[in-house]
Coordinates of C-alpha atoms in Angstrom, one line a residue:
Chain A
X1 CA 129.2 62.8 112.9
X2 CA 132.8 61.9 112.8
X3 CA 135.1 64.9 113.8
X4 CA 138.2 66.0 111.8
X5 CA 141.1 66.3 114.4
X6 CA 138.6 67.2 117.1
X7 CA 136.8 69.6 114.7
X8 CA 133.1 69.2 113.9
X9 CA 132.1 70.7 110.6
X10 CA 128.6 72.1 109.8
X11 CA 128.3 69.9 106.7
X12 CA 130.5 67.7 104.7
X13 CA 131.0 69.9 101.8
X14 CA 134.8 71.0 101.2
X15 CA 135.3 73.3 98.3
X16 CA 138.5 74.4 96.4
X17 CA 139.4 78.0 95.5
X18 CA 141.0 77.7 92.4
X19 CA 140.1 78.2 88.7
X20 CA 137.1 80.6 89.3
X21 CA 136.4 83.4 86.8
X22 CA 137.0 85.9 89.7
X23 CA 137.5 86.1 93.4
X24 CA 133.9 87.6 93.7
X25 CA 132.5 84.6 92.0
X26 CA 134.4 82.5 94.5
X27 CA 133.1 84.4 97.4
X28 CA 129.7 84.0 96.2
X29 CA 130.1 80.5 95.6
X30 CA 131.0 79.9 99.2
X31 CA 128.4 82.2 100.8
X32 CA 125.6 80.8 99.1
X33 CA 126.3 77.2 99.2
X34 CA 127.5 77.3 102.9
X35 CA 130.6 75.1 102.2
X36 CA 132.3 74.4 105.4
X37 CA 135.7 74.1 104.3
X38 CA 137.7 76.0 101.8
X39 CA 140.9 74.3 100.3
X40 CA 143.6 76.6 99.2
X41 CA 147.0 75.9 97.1
X42 CA 149.9 77.8 98.2
X43 CA 152.4 76.7 95.7
X44 CA 150.3 76.8 92.3
X45 CA 148.3 80.0 93.2
X46 CA 150.6 82.5 94.8
X47 CA 154.1 81.8 94.5
X48 CA 155.9 83.4 97.5
X49 CA 154.3 84.0 100.6
X50 CA 154.1 87.9 100.8
X51 CA 153.0 88.4 97.3
X52 CA 150.0 86.2 97.4
X53 CA 148.4 87.8 100.6
X54 CA 145.6 89.7 98.9
X55 CA 144.1 86.6 97.6
X56 CA 144.7 84.9 100.9
X57 CA 143.0 87.6 102.7
X58 CA 139.8 87.0 100.6
X59 CA 140.0 83.1 101.4
X60 CA 140.5 84.2 105.4
X61 CA 137.4 86.5 105.0
X62 CA 135.1 83.4 103.8
X63 CA 134.9 82.7 107.4
X64 CA 135.1 78.9 106.8
X65 CA 137.8 76.6 108.0
X66 CA 140.8 76.8 105.9
X67 CA 142.6 73.6 104.7
X68 CA 145.8 74.5 102.9
X69 CA 147.1 72.2 100.5
X70 CA 150.2 71.0 98.9
X71 CA 149.0 71.0 95.1
X72 CA 151.7 71.1 92.6
X73 CA 154.4 69.2 95.0
X74 CA 156.1 66.2 93.6
X75 CA 158.6 65.5 96.2
X76 CA 158.5 64.8 100.0
X77 CA 160.7 67.7 100.6
X78 CA 158.6 70.2 98.5
X79 CA 155.5 69.2 100.4
X80 CA 157.0 69.4 104.0
X81 CA 158.4 72.9 102.8
X82 CA 154.9 74.1 101.4
X83 CA 153.2 72.5 104.7
X84 CA 155.3 74.7 107.1
X85 CA 154.7 77.7 105.0
X86 CA 151.0 77.1 104.8
X87 CA 150.8 76.8 108.9
X88 CA 152.7 80.2 109.0
X89 CA 150.4 82.0 106.3
X90 CA 147.0 80.7 107.7
X91 CA 147.9 79.7 111.3
X92 CA 146.5 76.3 111.0
X93 CA 147.7 72.7 111.8
X94 CA 145.6 71.4 109.1
X95 CA 147.5 70.6 105.9
X96 CA 145.9 68.6 102.8
X97 CA 148.8 66.6 101.7
X98 CA 149.1 66.1 98.1
X99 CA 152.4 64.6 96.6
X100 CA 151.9 64.2 92.9
X101 CA 153.7 61.1 91.4
X102 CA 152.6 61.7 87.6
X103 CA 152.3 65.0 85.9
X104 CA 149.9 64.0 83.4
X105 CA 147.4 61.8 85.4
X106 CA 148.2 63.8 88.8
X107 CA 148.0 60.5 90.5
X108 CA 149.4 60.6 93.9
X109 CA 152.7 59.2 94.6
X110 CA 151.8 57.0 97.7
X111 CA 155.2 56.1 98.8
X112 CA 156.2 59.8 99.2
X113 CA 152.8 60.6 100.9
X114 CA 153.2 58.1 103.6
X115 CA 156.7 59.4 104.1
X116 CA 155.6 63.1 104.0
X117 CA 152.7 62.3 106.1
X118 CA 154.9 60.7 109.0
X119 CA 157.3 63.7 108.9
X120 CA 154.3 66.3 109.2
X121 CA 152.4 64.0 111.8
X122 CA 155.6 64.1 113.9
X123 CA 155.9 67.8 113.9
X124 CA 152.3 68.4 115.0
X125 CA 150.4 68.9 111.7
X126 CA 146.8 67.4 111.3
X127 CA 147.3 65.8 107.9
X128 CA 144.3 65.1 105.3
X129 CA 146.3 62.9 102.9
X130 CA 145.1 62.7 99.2
X131 CA 145.4 59.0 98.5
X132 CA 144.2 56.4 96.2
X133 CA 141.7 53.9 97.3
X134 CA 144.3 51.5 98.2
X135 CA 143.6 49.8 101.7
X136 CA 147.2 48.9 102.5
X137 CA 148.2 52.5 101.8
X138 CA 145.5 53.9 103.8
X139 CA 146.5 51.6 106.7
X140 CA 150.0 52.8 106.2
X141 CA 149.0 56.6 106.3
X142 CA 147.0 55.8 109.6
X143 CA 150.0 54.4 111.1
X144 CA 152.0 57.3 109.9
X145 CA 150.0 59.4 112.2
X146 CA 147.0 60.5 109.9
X147 CA 143.5 60.6 111.4
X148 CA 141.5 61.5 108.2
X149 CA 141.8 59.7 104.8
X150 CA 140.8 61.4 101.5
X151 CA 140.8 58.9 98.7
X152 CA 140.1 59.8 95.3
X153 CA 136.8 59.2 93.4
X154 CA 138.5 59.9 90.0
X155 CA 141.7 61.5 88.7
X156 CA 141.8 65.3 89.6
X157 CA 139.9 67.5 87.2
X158 CA 138.3 64.3 85.2
X159 CA 134.7 64.9 86.6
X160 CA 134.4 61.0 86.1
X161 CA 132.9 60.5 89.7
X162 CA 133.2 57.4 91.7
X163 CA 135.3 55.3 89.5
X164 CA 135.5 52.2 91.8
X165 CA 132.6 52.0 94.2
X166 CA 133.6 48.7 95.5
X167 CA 136.9 50.0 96.6
X168 CA 135.4 53.2 98.2
X169 CA 132.8 51.0 100.1
X170 CA 135.6 48.6 101.2
X171 CA 137.6 51.5 102.7
X172 CA 134.4 52.8 104.5
X173 CA 134.0 49.1 105.9
X174 CA 137.7 48.7 106.9
X175 CA 138.1 51.9 108.8
X176 CA 134.7 52.5 110.4
X177 CA 135.8 55.0 112.8
X178 CA 138.2 57.0 110.5
X179 CA 136.7 60.3 108.9
X180 CA 136.7 59.6 105.1
X181 CA 136.7 62.2 102.4
X182 CA 136.1 61.6 98.7
X183 CA 138.7 64.0 97.2
X184 CA 139.0 64.6 93.3
X185 CA 137.4 63.6 90.3
X186 CA 133.6 64.6 91.0
X187 CA 131.8 66.1 88.3
X188 CA 128.3 66.2 89.3
X189 CA 126.2 66.8 92.4
X190 CA 124.5 63.3 92.1
X191 CA 128.1 61.7 92.6
X192 CA 128.7 63.7 95.7
X193 CA 125.4 62.3 97.0
X194 CA 126.5 58.8 96.2
X195 CA 129.6 59.4 98.0
X196 CA 127.7 60.6 101.3
X197 CA 125.4 57.7 100.8
X198 CA 128.4 55.3 101.1
X199 CA 128.8 56.7 104.6
X200 CA 131.6 59.0 103.7
X201 CA 132.1 62.1 106.0
X202 CA 132.6 64.7 103.3
X203 CA 133.5 65.4 99.7
X204 CA 136.3 67.7 98.4
X205 CA 135.8 69.3 94.9
X206 CA 137.0 72.4 92.8
X207 CA 136.8 72.2 89.1
X208 CA 133.1 70.8 89.1
X209 CA 131.9 74.2 90.7
X210 CA 134.8 76.7 89.4
X211 CA 134.5 75.6 85.7
X212 CA 130.7 75.4 85.7
X213 CA 129.0 78.0 83.4
X214 CA 127.2 79.3 86.5
X215 CA 129.7 78.3 89.7
X216 CA 127.5 80.0 92.2
X217 CA 124.5 77.7 91.1
X218 CA 126.6 74.5 90.9
X219 CA 128.1 75.1 94.3
X220 CA 124.4 75.3 95.7
X221 CA 123.7 72.1 94.0
X222 CA 126.4 70.5 95.4
X223 CA 125.7 71.6 99.0
X224 CA 122.2 70.1 98.6
X225 CA 123.5 66.9 97.2
X226 CA 125.9 66.3 100.1
X227 CA 123.1 67.3 102.5
X228 CA 120.9 64.6 100.8
X229 CA 123.4 62.1 100.7
X230 CA 124.1 62.8 104.6
X231 CA 120.5 62.3 105.5
X232 CA 120.3 59.2 103.1
X233 CA 123.2 57.5 104.9
X234 CA 121.7 58.1 108.4
X235 CA 118.1 57.1 107.4
X236 CA 119.0 53.2 106.9
X237 CA 118.3 53.0 103.2
X238 CA 116.5 50.1 102.1
X239 CA 118.3 46.9 100.9
X240 CA 118.2 46.4 97.1
X241 CA 116.6 43.1 95.8
X242 CA 116.5 41.5 92.5
X243 CA 112.7 41.0 92.4
X244 CA 110.1 43.7 92.2
X245 CA 108.5 44.0 95.8
X246 CA 105.1 45.5 95.5
X247 CA 104.2 47.9 98.1
X248 CA 100.8 46.8 98.6
X249 CA 99.6 43.3 98.8
X250 CA 98.8 41.3 95.7
X251 CA 95.0 40.6 96.1
X252 CA 93.2 38.4 93.7
X253 CA 96.0 36.6 92.2
X254 CA 95.9 33.0 93.6
X255 CA 98.8 31.7 91.8
X256 CA 102.1 33.3 90.5
X257 CA 102.8 30.7 88.0
Chain B
X1 CA 140.1 125.7 79.3
X2 CA 140.3 123.3 82.3
X3 CA 143.5 121.5 83.1
X4 CA 143.6 117.6 83.8
X5 CA 146.7 115.8 85.4
X6 CA 147.0 112.1 84.5
X7 CA 149.4 110.0 86.7
X8 CA 150.8 107.2 84.8
X9 CA 151.1 106.9 81.1
X10 CA 150.1 103.2 80.5
X11 CA 147.4 102.0 78.4
X12 CA 144.9 103.6 81.0
X13 CA 146.5 106.9 81.3
X14 CA 147.1 107.2 77.4
X15 CA 143.4 106.3 76.3
X16 CA 142.1 108.6 79.1
X17 CA 144.3 111.4 77.8
X18 CA 143.0 110.9 74.3
X19 CA 139.2 110.9 75.4
X20 CA 139.9 114.0 77.7
X21 CA 142.0 115.9 75.0
X22 CA 139.0 115.2 72.4
X23 CA 136.7 117.1 74.9
X24 CA 138.8 120.1 74.7
X25 CA 140.5 119.9 78.0
X26 CA 144.1 120.7 78.6
X27 CA 146.0 117.5 79.5
X28 CA 149.4 116.6 81.4
X29 CA 150.5 113.2 81.8
X30 CA 153.1 112.5 84.5
X31 CA 155.0 109.1 84.7
X32 CA 157.9 107.8 86.6
X33 CA 159.6 106.7 83.5
X34 CA 159.9 108.4 79.9
X35 CA 157.9 107.0 77.1
X36 CA 156.5 103.6 76.4
X37 CA 158.8 100.6 77.9
X38 CA 158.8 97.5 80.1
X39 CA 157.7 99.3 83.5
X40 CA 154.2 99.2 82.0
X41 CA 151.9 96.4 82.3
X42 CA 150.4 97.2 78.8
X43 CA 154.1 96.7 77.4
X44 CA 153.6 93.0 77.9
X45 CA 150.2 92.6 76.9
X46 CA 149.0 90.2 74.4
X47 CA 147.1 92.8 72.4
X48 CA 144.2 90.6 71.5
X49 CA 141.1 92.5 70.8
X50 CA 138.9 89.3 71.5
X51 CA 135.7 90.2 73.5
X52 CA 133.7 87.1 72.6
X53 CA 136.6 84.8 73.4
X54 CA 137.1 86.6 76.7
X55 CA 133.3 85.9 77.5
X56 CA 134.3 82.5 78.3
X57 CA 135.2 83.3 81.8
X58 CA 134.5 87.1 81.9
X59 CA 131.7 89.2 83.2
X60 CA 129.2 90.4 80.7
X61 CA 130.7 94.0 80.5
X62 CA 133.8 92.8 79.0
X63 CA 132.0 91.3 76.0
X64 CA 129.8 94.3 75.3
X65 CA 132.2 97.1 76.1
X66 CA 135.1 95.3 74.6
X67 CA 133.2 95.1 71.0
X68 CA 134.1 98.8 70.4
X69 CA 137.8 98.4 71.2
X70 CA 139.2 97.4 67.8
X71 CA 137.7 100.5 66.0
X72 CA 138.7 102.8 68.8
X73 CA 142.6 101.7 68.4
X74 CA 142.3 101.7 64.6
X75 CA 141.3 105.3 64.8
X76 CA 144.0 106.2 67.3
X77 CA 146.8 104.0 66.3
X78 CA 146.1 102.6 63.0
X79 CA 147.7 99.5 64.1
X80 CA 144.9 96.9 64.4
X81 CA 144.7 93.7 62.2
X82 CA 141.3 92.6 61.6
X83 CA 141.8 88.8 61.1
X84 CA 139.6 87.2 63.7
X85 CA 140.8 84.7 66.2
X86 CA 141.1 80.9 66.3
X87 CA 140.5 78.5 69.1
X88 CA 141.7 74.8 68.8
X89 CA 142.3 71.9 71.3
X90 CA 144.2 68.7 71.1
X91 CA 141.9 65.8 70.5
X92 CA 142.1 64.7 74.2
X93 CA 140.9 68.0 75.5
X94 CA 137.7 68.0 73.1
X95 CA 135.6 68.7 76.1
X96 CA 137.1 71.9 76.9
X97 CA 136.4 73.1 73.3
X98 CA 132.8 71.9 73.8
X99 CA 132.5 74.0 76.9
X100 CA 134.2 76.9 75.2
X101 CA 131.7 77.0 72.5
X102 CA 128.9 76.7 75.3
X103 CA 130.1 79.7 76.9
X104 CA 131.0 82.0 74.1
X105 CA 129.2 83.5 71.1
X106 CA 129.7 85.2 67.7
X107 CA 131.7 82.2 66.3
X108 CA 131.8 79.5 63.6
X109 CA 132.8 75.9 64.0
X110 CA 135.3 75.0 61.5
X111 CA 136.8 71.7 60.3
X112 CA 140.4 70.5 59.6
X113 CA 140.2 71.7 55.9
X114 CA 139.4 75.3 56.7
X115 CA 141.8 75.5 59.4
X116 CA 144.3 74.2 56.9
X117 CA 143.1 76.9 54.7
X118 CA 143.3 79.8 57.2
X119 CA 146.5 78.7 59.0
X120 CA 148.4 76.2 56.8
X121 CA 151.1 75.8 59.6
X122 CA 148.2 74.2 61.9
X123 CA 147.1 71.8 58.9
X124 CA 146.8 68.4 59.8
X125 CA 147.3 69.0 63.6
X126 CA 143.6 69.9 64.6
X127 CA 140.4 68.3 63.2
X128 CA 138.1 71.2 64.4
X129 CA 138.3 74.9 65.9
X130 CA 136.2 77.8 66.6
X131 CA 136.8 80.9 64.5
X132 CA 135.5 84.2 66.0
X133 CA 135.6 86.1 62.6
X134 CA 134.8 89.8 64.1
X135 CA 137.7 89.8 66.3
X136 CA 141.1 91.5 65.9
X137 CA 144.5 92.1 67.2
X138 CA 147.2 94.8 67.7
X139 CA 150.9 95.1 68.4
X140 CA 150.8 96.8 72.0
X141 CA 153.8 98.7 71.8
X142 CA 153.3 100.1 68.4
X143 CA 149.8 101.1 69.3
X144 CA 151.1 102.7 72.7
X145 CA 153.6 104.7 70.6
X146 CA 151.2 106.0 68.1
X147 CA 148.7 107.0 70.7
X148 CA 151.4 108.7 72.5
X149 CA 152.7 110.6 69.4
X150 CA 149.2 111.6 68.5
X151 CA 148.7 112.9 71.8
X152 CA 151.9 115.1 71.7
X153 CA 151.0 116.3 68.3
X154 CA 147.7 117.4 69.7
X155 CA 149.1 119.4 72.6
X156 CA 149.1 117.0 75.5
X157 CA 152.5 117.6 78.1
X158 CA 154.5 114.6 79.2
X159 CA 156.3 115.1 82.4
X160 CA 158.9 112.5 83.9
X161 CA 158.8 112.1 87.8
X162 CA 157.2 110.7 91.0
X163 CA 153.7 112.3 91.7
X164 CA 151.6 111.9 94.6
X165 CA 148.0 112.6 93.6
X166 CA 147.2 114.0 97.2
X167 CA 149.9 116.9 96.7
X168 CA 148.6 118.0 93.3
X169 CA 145.8 120.7 93.0
X170 CA 143.3 120.7 90.0
X171 CA 141.6 117.7 88.6
X172 CA 143.6 114.6 88.7
X173 CA 143.2 111.3 87.2
X174 CA 145.2 108.5 89.0
X175 CA 145.9 105.7 86.6
X176 CA 149.0 104.0 88.2
X177 CA 147.8 100.4 88.5
X178 CA 149.2 98.4 91.2
X179 CA 151.1 101.4 92.4
X180 CA 147.9 103.0 93.6
X181 CA 147.3 99.9 96.0
X182 CA 147.5 102.2 99.3
X183 CA 144.5 104.2 98.1
X184 CA 142.6 101.3 96.7
X185 CA 143.1 98.5 99.3
X186 CA 140.7 96.0 97.6
X187 CA 143.1 96.0 94.5
X188 CA 145.0 92.9 94.0
X189 CA 147.6 91.6 91.5
X190 CA 147.2 88.9 89.1
X191 CA 150.7 87.6 87.9
X192 CA 151.1 87.2 84.2
X193 CA 154.2 85.6 82.6
X194 CA 154.8 85.8 78.8
X195 CA 157.4 84.9 76.2
X196 CA 158.4 86.8 72.8
X197 CA 159.8 84.2 70.3
X198 CA 161.2 84.5 66.9
X199 CA 160.3 81.3 64.6
X200 CA 160.6 81.6 61.0
X201 CA 159.2 78.2 60.6
X202 CA 155.8 79.1 61.7
X203 CA 153.5 81.6 60.1
X204 CA 150.1 82.4 61.6
X205 CA 147.7 85.1 60.6
X206 CA 145.7 85.5 63.6
X207 CA 145.9 84.8 67.4
X208 CA 145.5 81.2 68.1
X209 CA 144.3 79.9 71.5
X210 CA 145.2 76.2 72.3
X211 CA 142.6 75.1 75.3
X212 CA 143.8 72.9 77.9
X213 CA 142.4 72.1 81.3
X214 CA 145.7 73.5 83.3
X215 CA 147.8 75.3 80.6
X216 CA 145.8 77.4 78.3
X217 CA 148.0 79.2 75.7
X218 CA 147.6 82.0 73.3
X219 CA 149.9 82.9 70.5
X220 CA 149.5 86.1 68.9
X221 CA 151.7 86.9 65.7
X222 CA 153.5 90.1 65.5
X223 CA 154.7 89.6 61.8
X224 CA 158.3 89.1 60.8
X225 CA 158.3 85.6 62.4
X226 CA 157.8 87.2 65.8
X227 CA 155.3 85.7 68.3
X228 CA 153.9 86.6 71.7
X229 CA 153.1 83.5 74.0
X230 CA 151.1 83.8 77.0
X231 CA 150.0 83.9 79.7
X232 CA 150.1 82.7 83.1
X233 CA 147.3 83.7 85.6
X234 CA 148.6 83.6 89.0
X235 CA 147.0 85.2 92.4
X236 CA 150.2 87.1 93.4
X237 CA 151.5 90.6 93.2
X238 CA 154.8 89.3 92.4
X239 CA 156.4 91.0 89.3
X240 CA 160.1 90.5 89.5
X241 CA 160.8 87.2 88.1
X242 CA 159.1 84.6 85.9
X243 CA 159.1 80.9 87.3
X244 CA 160.7 78.1 85.4
X245 CA 157.5 76.3 85.5
X246 CA 155.6 79.1 83.6
X247 CA 158.3 79.0 80.8
X248 CA 158.1 75.1 80.9
X249 CA 154.3 75.2 80.5
X250 CA 154.1 78.0 77.9
X251 CA 156.7 76.4 75.8
X252 CA 155.4 72.9 76.0
X253 CA 151.8 74.2 75.0
X254 CA 153.6 76.1 72.1
X255 CA 155.3 72.9 71.2
X256 CA 152.0 71.2 71.1
X257 CA 150.5 73.6 68.7
X258 CA 153.4 73.3 66.5
X259 CA 156.6 71.4 67.2
X260 CA 158.8 74.0 65.1
X261 CA 158.5 76.3 68.0
X262 CA 161.0 74.3 69.5
X263 CA 163.5 75.8 67.1
X264 CA 162.3 79.3 67.9
X265 CA 164.5 82.0 69.4
X266 CA 163.5 83.6 72.8
X267 CA 163.7 87.3 72.4
X268 CA 162.1 88.3 75.6
X269 CA 160.7 86.8 78.6
X270 CA 158.0 89.2 80.4
X271 CA 156.2 89.2 83.9
X272 CA 154.0 91.8 85.5
X273 CA 151.3 91.9 87.8
X274 CA 147.8 92.9 86.6
X275 CA 145.9 95.2 88.8
X276 CA 142.3 93.9 89.5
X277 CA 139.4 94.1 91.6
X278 CA 137.3 91.4 93.2
X279 CA 135.1 90.6 90.1
X280 CA 138.0 91.3 87.7
X281 CA 136.1 94.5 86.3
X282 CA 137.8 98.0 86.3
X283 CA 136.4 100.6 88.7
X284 CA 136.5 104.6 88.5
X285 CA 136.4 106.0 92.2
X286 CA 136.2 109.8 93.0
X287 CA 137.7 111.4 96.0
X288 CA 137.7 115.1 95.8
X289 CA 139.8 116.3 93.2
X290 CA 141.2 113.0 92.4
X291 CA 139.6 110.3 90.2
X292 CA 141.1 106.8 90.3
X293 CA 140.9 104.6 87.3
X294 CA 142.1 101.3 87.7
X295 CA 141.7 97.3 87.6
X296 CA 141.7 96.6 83.8
X297 CA 143.2 93.1 84.8
X298 CA 143.9 91.4 81.6
X299 CA 141.6 93.5 79.6
X300 CA 144.1 96.6 79.2
X301 CA 143.6 97.1 75.5
X302 CA 140.1 95.7 75.3
X303 CA 138.4 97.7 78.0
X304 CA 140.5 101.0 78.2
X305 CA 138.6 102.7 75.6
X306 CA 135.3 102.1 77.3
X307 CA 136.9 103.0 80.6
X308 CA 138.5 106.3 79.1
X309 CA 135.2 107.3 77.8
X310 CA 133.5 106.9 81.1
X311 CA 136.4 108.9 83.0
X312 CA 135.9 111.7 80.5
X313 CA 131.9 111.5 81.2
X314 CA 132.8 111.8 84.9
X315 CA 135.0 114.9 84.1
X316 CA 132.9 116.7 81.8
X317 CA 129.4 115.6 82.3
X318 CA 129.7 115.0 86.1
X319 CA 127.9 111.6 85.4
X320 CA 128.2 108.3 87.3
X321 CA 129.0 105.8 84.3
X322 CA 128.7 101.9 84.5
X323 CA 132.2 101.6 86.1
X324 CA 131.6 104.4 88.6
X325 CA 132.1 103.2 92.2
X326 CA 130.3 105.6 94.3
X327 CA 131.2 103.3 97.4

């Protein structure tokens, strides 16, 4: 399994911590699903550092890797400042870098993203950039110092799944040694399984679980899907073919005219 | 006659005082401030008595126990309006409406024509909605004033001052909200920001909820062209200042509901931190002579009558009611 900045994760299920009906349900979703990474927003959720500490304490007590994010940041400066605050609050070099370029679609501003990634990587951060599926941008992020890439499946919160399988497959093929995470846009466990089947190392999602009628049940469903997809990817899936291929020989048919 | 001292004269303290007084006990309320005012969370409340709408994301007891709130408040404050609540969504967020409908009960789906009839100022703006006919709303400040006046009339004593529950003798009920955090370490704050507008161009007869994946809004009519817009939900105990983002988002959502809100006068901007436990349900905890009732979260008016009844049961019947937390 590919490592994330030298850390091997128990599984490829990364789960967000926003939008749950209550912290108690959030905690159960993590405990019962076994998700290995919790992302947490400093900017959107908690305002200033001191006053958000009760909620952050709940996240810390989950006992999973914490991946703070810069959700809600629109500029390089905002993202860099938020990353520094995150490092202080959670004592981790990990930062999920999100620089939003459009308030409506929440599409990443890839130009600002590359710039912020360079600044943070030089400052010792281990950057997980939320990006599009563009290969050139991906390459620039790697040059900026990122050792992980997090392309979107679909726009944040849309639940549309893997919008461009071809692009995601290309990214896997172009960067065979880079840990890749499908981040954003997943709505159903089957989509998470499909991402893992493509050879991705993890999926990251939030709304699909937090806004489900039963968030704990949905978190468990995603965990199973991630596990299934991971197993499938390493089990060398069969090649699809155009014609039916009977699994037993056809006896008694002399001609297939 | 036994004597009960209640610390905190917000929505929790006042409702508990009423229930305790009605069981023939003597009541003294102590608060840092005189009367009803902006120092209280409940001053900034929306005042929606909407248990079924809250069921969209709240635990089951909120729906069941909240159902009796309107009758309680009508009896003790006479300031309840029984006009239901209306849920609408912009066309592009129809999926959120379907989800809301799946997660709630006691509503009727209505179309553009009925929306226009119920709320003429929303005519032509929304093609479908959910009408929760049995829900109600009240004006929180007026309701608190009347509840307080009734308590004074029936012999409750109000004192102004700092009170430390540990220094008091006799039975003490601590309802201080987030100020009781040192004694309730698992209490957290959930920041809420709201606005009060005056807008003579819009008239609404009932609370309206506008669904949106990121910026849900509710508007509660207070009469005389006054509206309360709320409310953000941020995991933070900050309560000093509202953020510019919160104001932008609330006002944008109100503008989406009806652009005439753009011309409204902003009368007040409110911010406070709701005291809440991990499951967002209230708790009653007893420690010797001190009973702590806290964690009403965003359900101050909705759940305080039930919480008050339970506190009174703890005092007079020595029972362990639903919200009693033995741990």
